[in-house]
Short mmCIF file of C-alpha atoms in Angstrom, two decimals:
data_model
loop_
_atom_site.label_atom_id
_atom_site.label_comp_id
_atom_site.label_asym_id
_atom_site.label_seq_id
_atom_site.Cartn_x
_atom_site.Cartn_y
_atom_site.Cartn_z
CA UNK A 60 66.18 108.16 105.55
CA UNK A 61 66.56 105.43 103.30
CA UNK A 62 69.51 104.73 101.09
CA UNK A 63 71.70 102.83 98.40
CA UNK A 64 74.77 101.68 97.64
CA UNK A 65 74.76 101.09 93.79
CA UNK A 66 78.20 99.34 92.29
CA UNK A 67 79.61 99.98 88.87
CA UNK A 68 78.23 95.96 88.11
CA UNK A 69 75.12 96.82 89.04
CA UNK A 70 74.76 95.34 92.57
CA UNK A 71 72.34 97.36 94.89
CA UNK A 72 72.52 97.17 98.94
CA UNK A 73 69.38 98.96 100.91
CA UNK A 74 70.10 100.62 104.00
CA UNK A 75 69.92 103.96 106.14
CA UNK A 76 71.69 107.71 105.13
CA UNK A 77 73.71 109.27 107.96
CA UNK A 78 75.89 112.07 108.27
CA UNK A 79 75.57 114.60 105.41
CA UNK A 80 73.18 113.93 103.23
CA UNK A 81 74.19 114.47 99.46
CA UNK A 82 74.92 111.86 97.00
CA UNK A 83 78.26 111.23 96.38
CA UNK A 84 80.77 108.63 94.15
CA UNK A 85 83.65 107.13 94.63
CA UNK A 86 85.91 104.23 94.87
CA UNK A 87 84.61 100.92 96.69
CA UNK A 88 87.20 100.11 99.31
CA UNK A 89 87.42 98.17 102.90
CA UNK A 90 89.54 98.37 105.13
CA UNK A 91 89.82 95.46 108.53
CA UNK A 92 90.65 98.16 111.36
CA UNK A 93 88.79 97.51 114.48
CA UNK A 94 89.78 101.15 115.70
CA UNK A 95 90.73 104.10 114.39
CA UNK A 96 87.97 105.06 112.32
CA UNK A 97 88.55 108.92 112.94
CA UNK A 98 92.17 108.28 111.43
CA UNK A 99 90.51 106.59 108.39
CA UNK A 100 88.44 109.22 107.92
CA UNK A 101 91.19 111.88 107.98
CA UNK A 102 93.77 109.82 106.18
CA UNK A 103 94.62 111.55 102.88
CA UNK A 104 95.35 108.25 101.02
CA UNK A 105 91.67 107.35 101.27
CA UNK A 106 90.66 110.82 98.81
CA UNK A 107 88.11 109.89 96.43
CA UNK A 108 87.20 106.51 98.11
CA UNK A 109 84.21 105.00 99.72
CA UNK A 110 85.42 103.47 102.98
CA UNK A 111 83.86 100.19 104.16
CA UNK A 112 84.54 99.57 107.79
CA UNK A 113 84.17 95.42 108.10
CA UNK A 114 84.28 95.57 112.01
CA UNK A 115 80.40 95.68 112.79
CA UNK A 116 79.74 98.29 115.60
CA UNK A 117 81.91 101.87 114.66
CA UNK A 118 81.57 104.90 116.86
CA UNK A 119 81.34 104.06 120.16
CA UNK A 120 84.43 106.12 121.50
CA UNK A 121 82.79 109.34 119.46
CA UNK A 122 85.54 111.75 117.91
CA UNK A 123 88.26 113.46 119.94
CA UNK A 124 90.47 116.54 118.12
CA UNK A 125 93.64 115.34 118.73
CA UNK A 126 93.96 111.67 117.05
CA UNK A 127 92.90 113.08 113.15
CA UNK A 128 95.84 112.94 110.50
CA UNK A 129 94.68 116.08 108.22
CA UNK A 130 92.33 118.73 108.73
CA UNK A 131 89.53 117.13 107.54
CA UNK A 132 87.21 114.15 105.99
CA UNK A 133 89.25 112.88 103.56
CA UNK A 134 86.90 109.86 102.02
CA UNK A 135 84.03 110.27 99.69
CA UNK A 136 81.56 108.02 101.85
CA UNK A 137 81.51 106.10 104.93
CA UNK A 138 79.53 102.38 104.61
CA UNK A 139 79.11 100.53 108.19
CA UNK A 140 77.07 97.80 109.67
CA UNK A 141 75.84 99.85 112.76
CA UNK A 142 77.11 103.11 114.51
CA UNK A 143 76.63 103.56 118.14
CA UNK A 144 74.56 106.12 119.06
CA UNK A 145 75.67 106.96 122.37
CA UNK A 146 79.75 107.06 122.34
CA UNK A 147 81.05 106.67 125.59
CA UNK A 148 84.85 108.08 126.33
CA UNK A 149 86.10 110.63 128.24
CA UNK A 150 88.01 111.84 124.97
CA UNK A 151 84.91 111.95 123.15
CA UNK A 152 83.90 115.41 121.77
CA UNK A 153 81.33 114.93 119.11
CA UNK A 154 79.73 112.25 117.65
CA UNK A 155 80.76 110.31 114.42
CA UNK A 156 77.42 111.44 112.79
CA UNK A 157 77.65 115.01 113.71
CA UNK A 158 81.02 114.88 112.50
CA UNK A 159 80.34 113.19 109.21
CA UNK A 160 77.44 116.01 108.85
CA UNK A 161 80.20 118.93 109.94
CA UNK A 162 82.53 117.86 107.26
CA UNK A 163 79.79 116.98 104.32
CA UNK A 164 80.56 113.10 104.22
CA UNK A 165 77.38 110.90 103.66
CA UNK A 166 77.19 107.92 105.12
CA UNK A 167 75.09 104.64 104.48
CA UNK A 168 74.50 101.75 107.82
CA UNK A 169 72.88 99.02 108.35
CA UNK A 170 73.81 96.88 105.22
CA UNK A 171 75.64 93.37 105.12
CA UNK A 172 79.47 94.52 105.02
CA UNK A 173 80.57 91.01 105.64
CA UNK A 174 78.66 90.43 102.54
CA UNK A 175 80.25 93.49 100.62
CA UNK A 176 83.38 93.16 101.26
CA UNK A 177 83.50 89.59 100.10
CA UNK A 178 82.18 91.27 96.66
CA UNK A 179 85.05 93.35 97.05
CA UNK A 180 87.76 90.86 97.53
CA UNK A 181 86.17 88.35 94.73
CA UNK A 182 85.70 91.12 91.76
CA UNK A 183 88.23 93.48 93.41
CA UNK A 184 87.58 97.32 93.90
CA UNK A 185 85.03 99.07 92.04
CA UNK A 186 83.11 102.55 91.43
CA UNK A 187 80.13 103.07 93.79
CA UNK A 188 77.51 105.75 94.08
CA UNK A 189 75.33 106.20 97.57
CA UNK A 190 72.36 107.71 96.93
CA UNK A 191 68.76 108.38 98.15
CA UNK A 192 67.13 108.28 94.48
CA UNK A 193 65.69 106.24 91.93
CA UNK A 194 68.71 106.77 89.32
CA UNK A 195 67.90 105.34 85.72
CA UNK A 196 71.08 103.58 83.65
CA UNK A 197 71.68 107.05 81.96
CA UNK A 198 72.10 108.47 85.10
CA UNK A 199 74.02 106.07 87.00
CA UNK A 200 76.26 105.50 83.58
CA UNK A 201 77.37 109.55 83.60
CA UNK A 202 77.52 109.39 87.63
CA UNK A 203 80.31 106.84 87.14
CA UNK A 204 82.19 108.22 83.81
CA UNK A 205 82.82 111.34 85.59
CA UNK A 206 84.35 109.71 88.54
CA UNK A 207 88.39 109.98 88.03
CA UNK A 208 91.05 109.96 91.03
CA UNK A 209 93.84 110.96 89.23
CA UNK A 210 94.22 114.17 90.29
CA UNK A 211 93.83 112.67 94.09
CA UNK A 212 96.86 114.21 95.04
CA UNK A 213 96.91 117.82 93.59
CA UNK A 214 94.01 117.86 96.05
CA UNK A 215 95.46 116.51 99.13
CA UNK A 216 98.79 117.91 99.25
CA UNK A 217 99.91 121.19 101.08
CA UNK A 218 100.30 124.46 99.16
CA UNK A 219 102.85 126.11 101.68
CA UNK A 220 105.69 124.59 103.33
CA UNK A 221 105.71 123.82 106.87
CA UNK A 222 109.00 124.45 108.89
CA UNK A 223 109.16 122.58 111.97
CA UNK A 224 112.23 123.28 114.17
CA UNK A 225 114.73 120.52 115.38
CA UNK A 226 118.94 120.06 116.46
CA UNK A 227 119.26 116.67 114.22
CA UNK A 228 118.73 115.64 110.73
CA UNK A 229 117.47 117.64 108.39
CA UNK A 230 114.64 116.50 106.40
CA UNK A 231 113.20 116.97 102.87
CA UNK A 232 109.39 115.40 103.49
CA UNK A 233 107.39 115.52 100.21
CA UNK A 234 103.71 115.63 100.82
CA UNK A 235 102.01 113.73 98.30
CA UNK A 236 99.09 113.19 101.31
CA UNK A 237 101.00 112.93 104.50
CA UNK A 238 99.47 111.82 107.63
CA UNK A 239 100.08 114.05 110.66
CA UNK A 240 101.34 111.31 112.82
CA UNK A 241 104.04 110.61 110.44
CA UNK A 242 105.34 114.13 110.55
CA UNK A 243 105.42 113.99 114.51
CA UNK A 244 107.69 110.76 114.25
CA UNK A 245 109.50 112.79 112.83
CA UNK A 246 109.43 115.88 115.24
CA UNK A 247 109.87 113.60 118.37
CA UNK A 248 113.47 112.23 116.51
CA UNK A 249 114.21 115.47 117.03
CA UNK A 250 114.57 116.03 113.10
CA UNK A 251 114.60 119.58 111.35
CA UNK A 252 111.68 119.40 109.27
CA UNK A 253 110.20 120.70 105.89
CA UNK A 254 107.53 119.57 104.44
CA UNK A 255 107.03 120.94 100.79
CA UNK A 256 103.92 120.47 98.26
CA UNK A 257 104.13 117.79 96.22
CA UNK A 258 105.11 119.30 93.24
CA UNK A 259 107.93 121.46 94.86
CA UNK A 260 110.66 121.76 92.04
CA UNK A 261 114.45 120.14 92.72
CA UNK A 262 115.77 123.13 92.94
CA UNK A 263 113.81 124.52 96.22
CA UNK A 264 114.32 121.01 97.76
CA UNK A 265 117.71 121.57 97.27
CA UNK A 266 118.26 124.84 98.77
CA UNK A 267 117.66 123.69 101.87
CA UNK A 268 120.32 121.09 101.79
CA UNK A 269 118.84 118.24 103.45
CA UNK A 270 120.33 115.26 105.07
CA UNK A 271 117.54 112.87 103.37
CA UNK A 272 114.40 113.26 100.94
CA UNK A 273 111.45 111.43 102.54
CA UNK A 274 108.71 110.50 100.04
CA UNK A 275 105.33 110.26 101.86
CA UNK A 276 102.22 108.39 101.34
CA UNK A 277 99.44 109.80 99.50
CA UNK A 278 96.39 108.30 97.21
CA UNK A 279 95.81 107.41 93.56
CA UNK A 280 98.23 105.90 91.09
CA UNK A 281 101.89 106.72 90.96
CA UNK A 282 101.96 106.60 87.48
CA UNK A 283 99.93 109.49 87.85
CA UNK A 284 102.89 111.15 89.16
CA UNK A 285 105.79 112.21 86.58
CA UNK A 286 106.83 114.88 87.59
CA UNK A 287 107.22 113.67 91.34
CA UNK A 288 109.30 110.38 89.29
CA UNK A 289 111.26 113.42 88.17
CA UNK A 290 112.21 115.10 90.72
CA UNK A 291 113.58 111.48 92.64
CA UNK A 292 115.46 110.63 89.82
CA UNK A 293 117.33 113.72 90.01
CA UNK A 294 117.66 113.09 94.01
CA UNK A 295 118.55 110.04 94.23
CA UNK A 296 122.74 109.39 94.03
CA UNK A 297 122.99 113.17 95.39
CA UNK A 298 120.68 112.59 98.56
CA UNK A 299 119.52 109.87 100.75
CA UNK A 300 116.10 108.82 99.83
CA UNK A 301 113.36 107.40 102.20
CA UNK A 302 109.60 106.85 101.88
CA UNK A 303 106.34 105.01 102.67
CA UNK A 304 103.64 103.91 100.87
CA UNK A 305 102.75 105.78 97.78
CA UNK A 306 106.62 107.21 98.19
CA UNK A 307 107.66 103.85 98.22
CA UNK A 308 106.09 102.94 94.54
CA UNK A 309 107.37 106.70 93.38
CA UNK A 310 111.25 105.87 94.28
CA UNK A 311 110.80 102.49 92.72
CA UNK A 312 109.15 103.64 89.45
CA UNK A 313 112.23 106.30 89.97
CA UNK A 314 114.88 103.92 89.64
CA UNK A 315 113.52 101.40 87.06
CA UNK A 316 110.94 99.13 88.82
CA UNK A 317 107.44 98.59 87.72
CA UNK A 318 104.06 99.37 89.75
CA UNK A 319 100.55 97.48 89.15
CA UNK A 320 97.21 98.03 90.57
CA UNK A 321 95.82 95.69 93.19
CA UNK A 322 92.29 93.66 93.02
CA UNK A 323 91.55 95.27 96.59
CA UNK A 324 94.76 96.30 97.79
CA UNK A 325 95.99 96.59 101.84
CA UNK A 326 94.04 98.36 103.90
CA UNK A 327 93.76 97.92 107.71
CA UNK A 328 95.93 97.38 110.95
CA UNK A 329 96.49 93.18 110.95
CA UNK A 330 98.49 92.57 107.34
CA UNK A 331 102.13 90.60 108.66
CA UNK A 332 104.99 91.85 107.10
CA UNK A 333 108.71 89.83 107.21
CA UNK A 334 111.74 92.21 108.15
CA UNK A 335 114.20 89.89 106.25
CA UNK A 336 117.44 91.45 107.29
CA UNK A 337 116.02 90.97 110.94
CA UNK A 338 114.92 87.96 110.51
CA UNK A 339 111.91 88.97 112.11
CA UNK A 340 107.66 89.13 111.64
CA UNK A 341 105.67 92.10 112.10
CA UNK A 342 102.05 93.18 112.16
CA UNK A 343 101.62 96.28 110.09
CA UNK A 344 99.16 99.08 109.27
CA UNK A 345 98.41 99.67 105.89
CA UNK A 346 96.69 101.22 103.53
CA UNK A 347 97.05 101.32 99.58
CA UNK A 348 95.52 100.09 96.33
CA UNK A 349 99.26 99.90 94.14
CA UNK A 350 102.01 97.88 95.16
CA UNK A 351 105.24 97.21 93.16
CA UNK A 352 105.78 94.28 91.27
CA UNK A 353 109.60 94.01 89.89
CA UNK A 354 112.59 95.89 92.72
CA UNK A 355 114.54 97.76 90.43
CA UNK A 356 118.07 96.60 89.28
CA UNK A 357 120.56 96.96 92.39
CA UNK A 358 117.95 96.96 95.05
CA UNK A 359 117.68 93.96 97.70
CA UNK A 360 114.22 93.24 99.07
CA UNK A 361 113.95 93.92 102.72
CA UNK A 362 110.38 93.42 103.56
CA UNK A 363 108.05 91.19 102.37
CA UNK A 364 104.04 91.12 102.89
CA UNK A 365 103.21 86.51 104.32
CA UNK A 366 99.78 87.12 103.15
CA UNK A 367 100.40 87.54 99.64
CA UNK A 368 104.32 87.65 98.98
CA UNK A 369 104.08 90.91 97.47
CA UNK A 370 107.19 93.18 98.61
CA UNK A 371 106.97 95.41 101.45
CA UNK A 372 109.82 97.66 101.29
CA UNK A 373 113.25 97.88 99.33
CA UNK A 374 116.84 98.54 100.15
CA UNK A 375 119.44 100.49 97.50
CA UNK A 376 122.45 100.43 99.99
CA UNK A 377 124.94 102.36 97.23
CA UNK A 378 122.31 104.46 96.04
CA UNK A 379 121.28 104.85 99.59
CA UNK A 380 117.38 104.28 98.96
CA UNK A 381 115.49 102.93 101.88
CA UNK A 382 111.35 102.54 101.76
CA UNK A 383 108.72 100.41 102.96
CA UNK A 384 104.82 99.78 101.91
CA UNK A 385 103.48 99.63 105.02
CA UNK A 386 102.89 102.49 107.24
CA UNK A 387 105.07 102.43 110.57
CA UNK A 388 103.59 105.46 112.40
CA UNK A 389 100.49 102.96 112.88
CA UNK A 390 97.40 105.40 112.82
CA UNK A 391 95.64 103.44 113.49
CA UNK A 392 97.09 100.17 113.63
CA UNK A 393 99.73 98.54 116.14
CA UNK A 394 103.31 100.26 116.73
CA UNK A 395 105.90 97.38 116.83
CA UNK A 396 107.24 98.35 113.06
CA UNK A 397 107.85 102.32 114.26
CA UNK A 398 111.89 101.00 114.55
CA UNK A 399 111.64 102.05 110.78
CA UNK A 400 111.81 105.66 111.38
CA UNK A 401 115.02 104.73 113.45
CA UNK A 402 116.52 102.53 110.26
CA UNK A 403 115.68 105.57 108.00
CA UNK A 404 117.96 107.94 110.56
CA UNK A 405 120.75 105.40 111.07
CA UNK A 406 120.92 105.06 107.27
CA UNK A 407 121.46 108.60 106.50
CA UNK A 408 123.97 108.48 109.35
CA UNK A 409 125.84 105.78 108.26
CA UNK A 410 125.92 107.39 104.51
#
């Protein structure tokens, strides 16, 4: 069936619907991943986003069970070039396009993504609408004001806690949108675990008495997030306090630092990050649209992004405040920057 993918400016790009096939809006966004488009499409810090995928051919291991990071399709829609209609794997368990239709995704192929994702990274990210009809300005103009992602993570996070068992460390993990994998670097660290909805109050956090807070990633704006700045101000001096990504621009907003929105932000597995204390270069997976843009006072930068310069993680040794941008469970995305987890745990040792 014939498509369209119709930005906020007013650009149009003709293709093919796959998947599920109801209209749907969102946020514009691409991401440079060559794999790992089944974590993409589970990854909670894509809710409320259309995902462009800017590697050409996507599908062609199918979908496996085991490698998703939630419980579901997280994104709004799914743009590629082409999708390969016979996956071959011996993991493979359904196809990307029977999964898209399971979980009521729409997707839109055989566009120019080279071409739209250059739009993207000129005029930054943008409100999009994929649709199979004729919409008139009226319609497109209400299609787009009732877009809003600030409630992205009220609808991502858990509602119960989770209790996973372990003999070490015990920690605090807020989920503002976690990804699985993160949890299970975790669990393999042999950490006691809880993992507590994001807007948990202090004083449930506390009663558990952890050894650390961990702040994890999530979607949307931190700004959006008060009551999550809240609770880390009242953590932080009484607790160790780690986090990634979105938890990363909550502890810094925490302590005094400021947060701005990105023209297209970081998403995808290549983006080389500088340890400075190490003395050392990385290639990261990320994945986020905010970044911070002043360290609070009393913090020490500790990673720092060579594409751009913009900082990558922050050290508060006497508060003891330890977080990073990037995401160094890698789903998908190369490994080498999982030592972080390990620098998290010999932190709250040390302290």
């Amino acid at each position: 069936m014939k498509a369209k993918l119709i930005l906020e400016n007013g650009m149009i790009f003709h293709g093919e619907a796959f998947g599920y096939l109801e209209e749907t809006v969102g946020e514009l966004v691409f991401t440079t991943v060559m794999t790992g488009y089944q974590e993409v499409l589970t990854d909670p810090s894509y809710h409320g986003q259309i995902v462009v995928m800017t590697y050409p051919l996507i599908g062609n291991y199918g979908i496996n069970l085991e490698d998703m990071q939630s419980d579901r399709v997280r994104v709004k829609g799914f743009i590629i070039k082409e999708d390969a209609k016979l996956p071959n794997n011996f993991r493979c368990e359904i196809t990307l396009e029977a999964y898209l239709k399971q979980n009521k995704v729409m997707g839109l192929k055989n566009i120019d993504t080279r071409h739209l994702t250059r739009i993207i990274r000129d005029t930054g990210t943008k409100k999009a609408v994929i649709t199979t009809r004729d919409l008139s300005q009226e319609e497109l103009g209400n299609i787009f004001s009732s877009f809003s992602n600030s409630d992205a993570v009220k609808q991502v996070t858990r509602k119960d806690i989770l209790k996973i068992k372990g003999s070490k460390e015990k920690i605090a993990i807020i989920d503002f949108g976690i990804k699985k994998h993160i949890i299970e670097s975790f669990a393999k660290r042999n950490c006691d675990i809880r993992v507590f909805p994001a807007y948990t109050d202090y004083e449930t956090i506390m009663e558990y008495n952890p050894d650390a807070l961990f702040l994890s990633n999530g979607p949307g704006d931190p700004e959006d997030l008060p009551e999550a700045i809240e609770l880390v101000k009242k953590v932080i001096g009484k607790k160790p306090v780690i986090g990634i990504c979105l938890g990363h621009q909550i502890a810094a907003l925490a302590m005094g630092g400021k947060t701005a929105k990105m023209r297209f932000g970081h998403r995808g597995g290549n983006h080389p990050v500088k340890d400075i204390e190490k003395n050392k270069i990385y290639i990261s997976s990320q994945n986020h649209g905010y970044k911070v843009t002043e360290l609070p006072e009393g913090t020490e930068l500790s990673h720092v992004n060579l594409n751009d310069n913009s900082i990558e993680g922050m050290k508060n040794k006497e508060l003891k405040v330890y977080t990073v941008q990037f995401h160094p469970e890698a789903s998908p995305g190369p490994e080498e920057t999982a030592y972080i987890f390990d620098d998290f745990l010999n932190m709250i040792r040390e302290g």
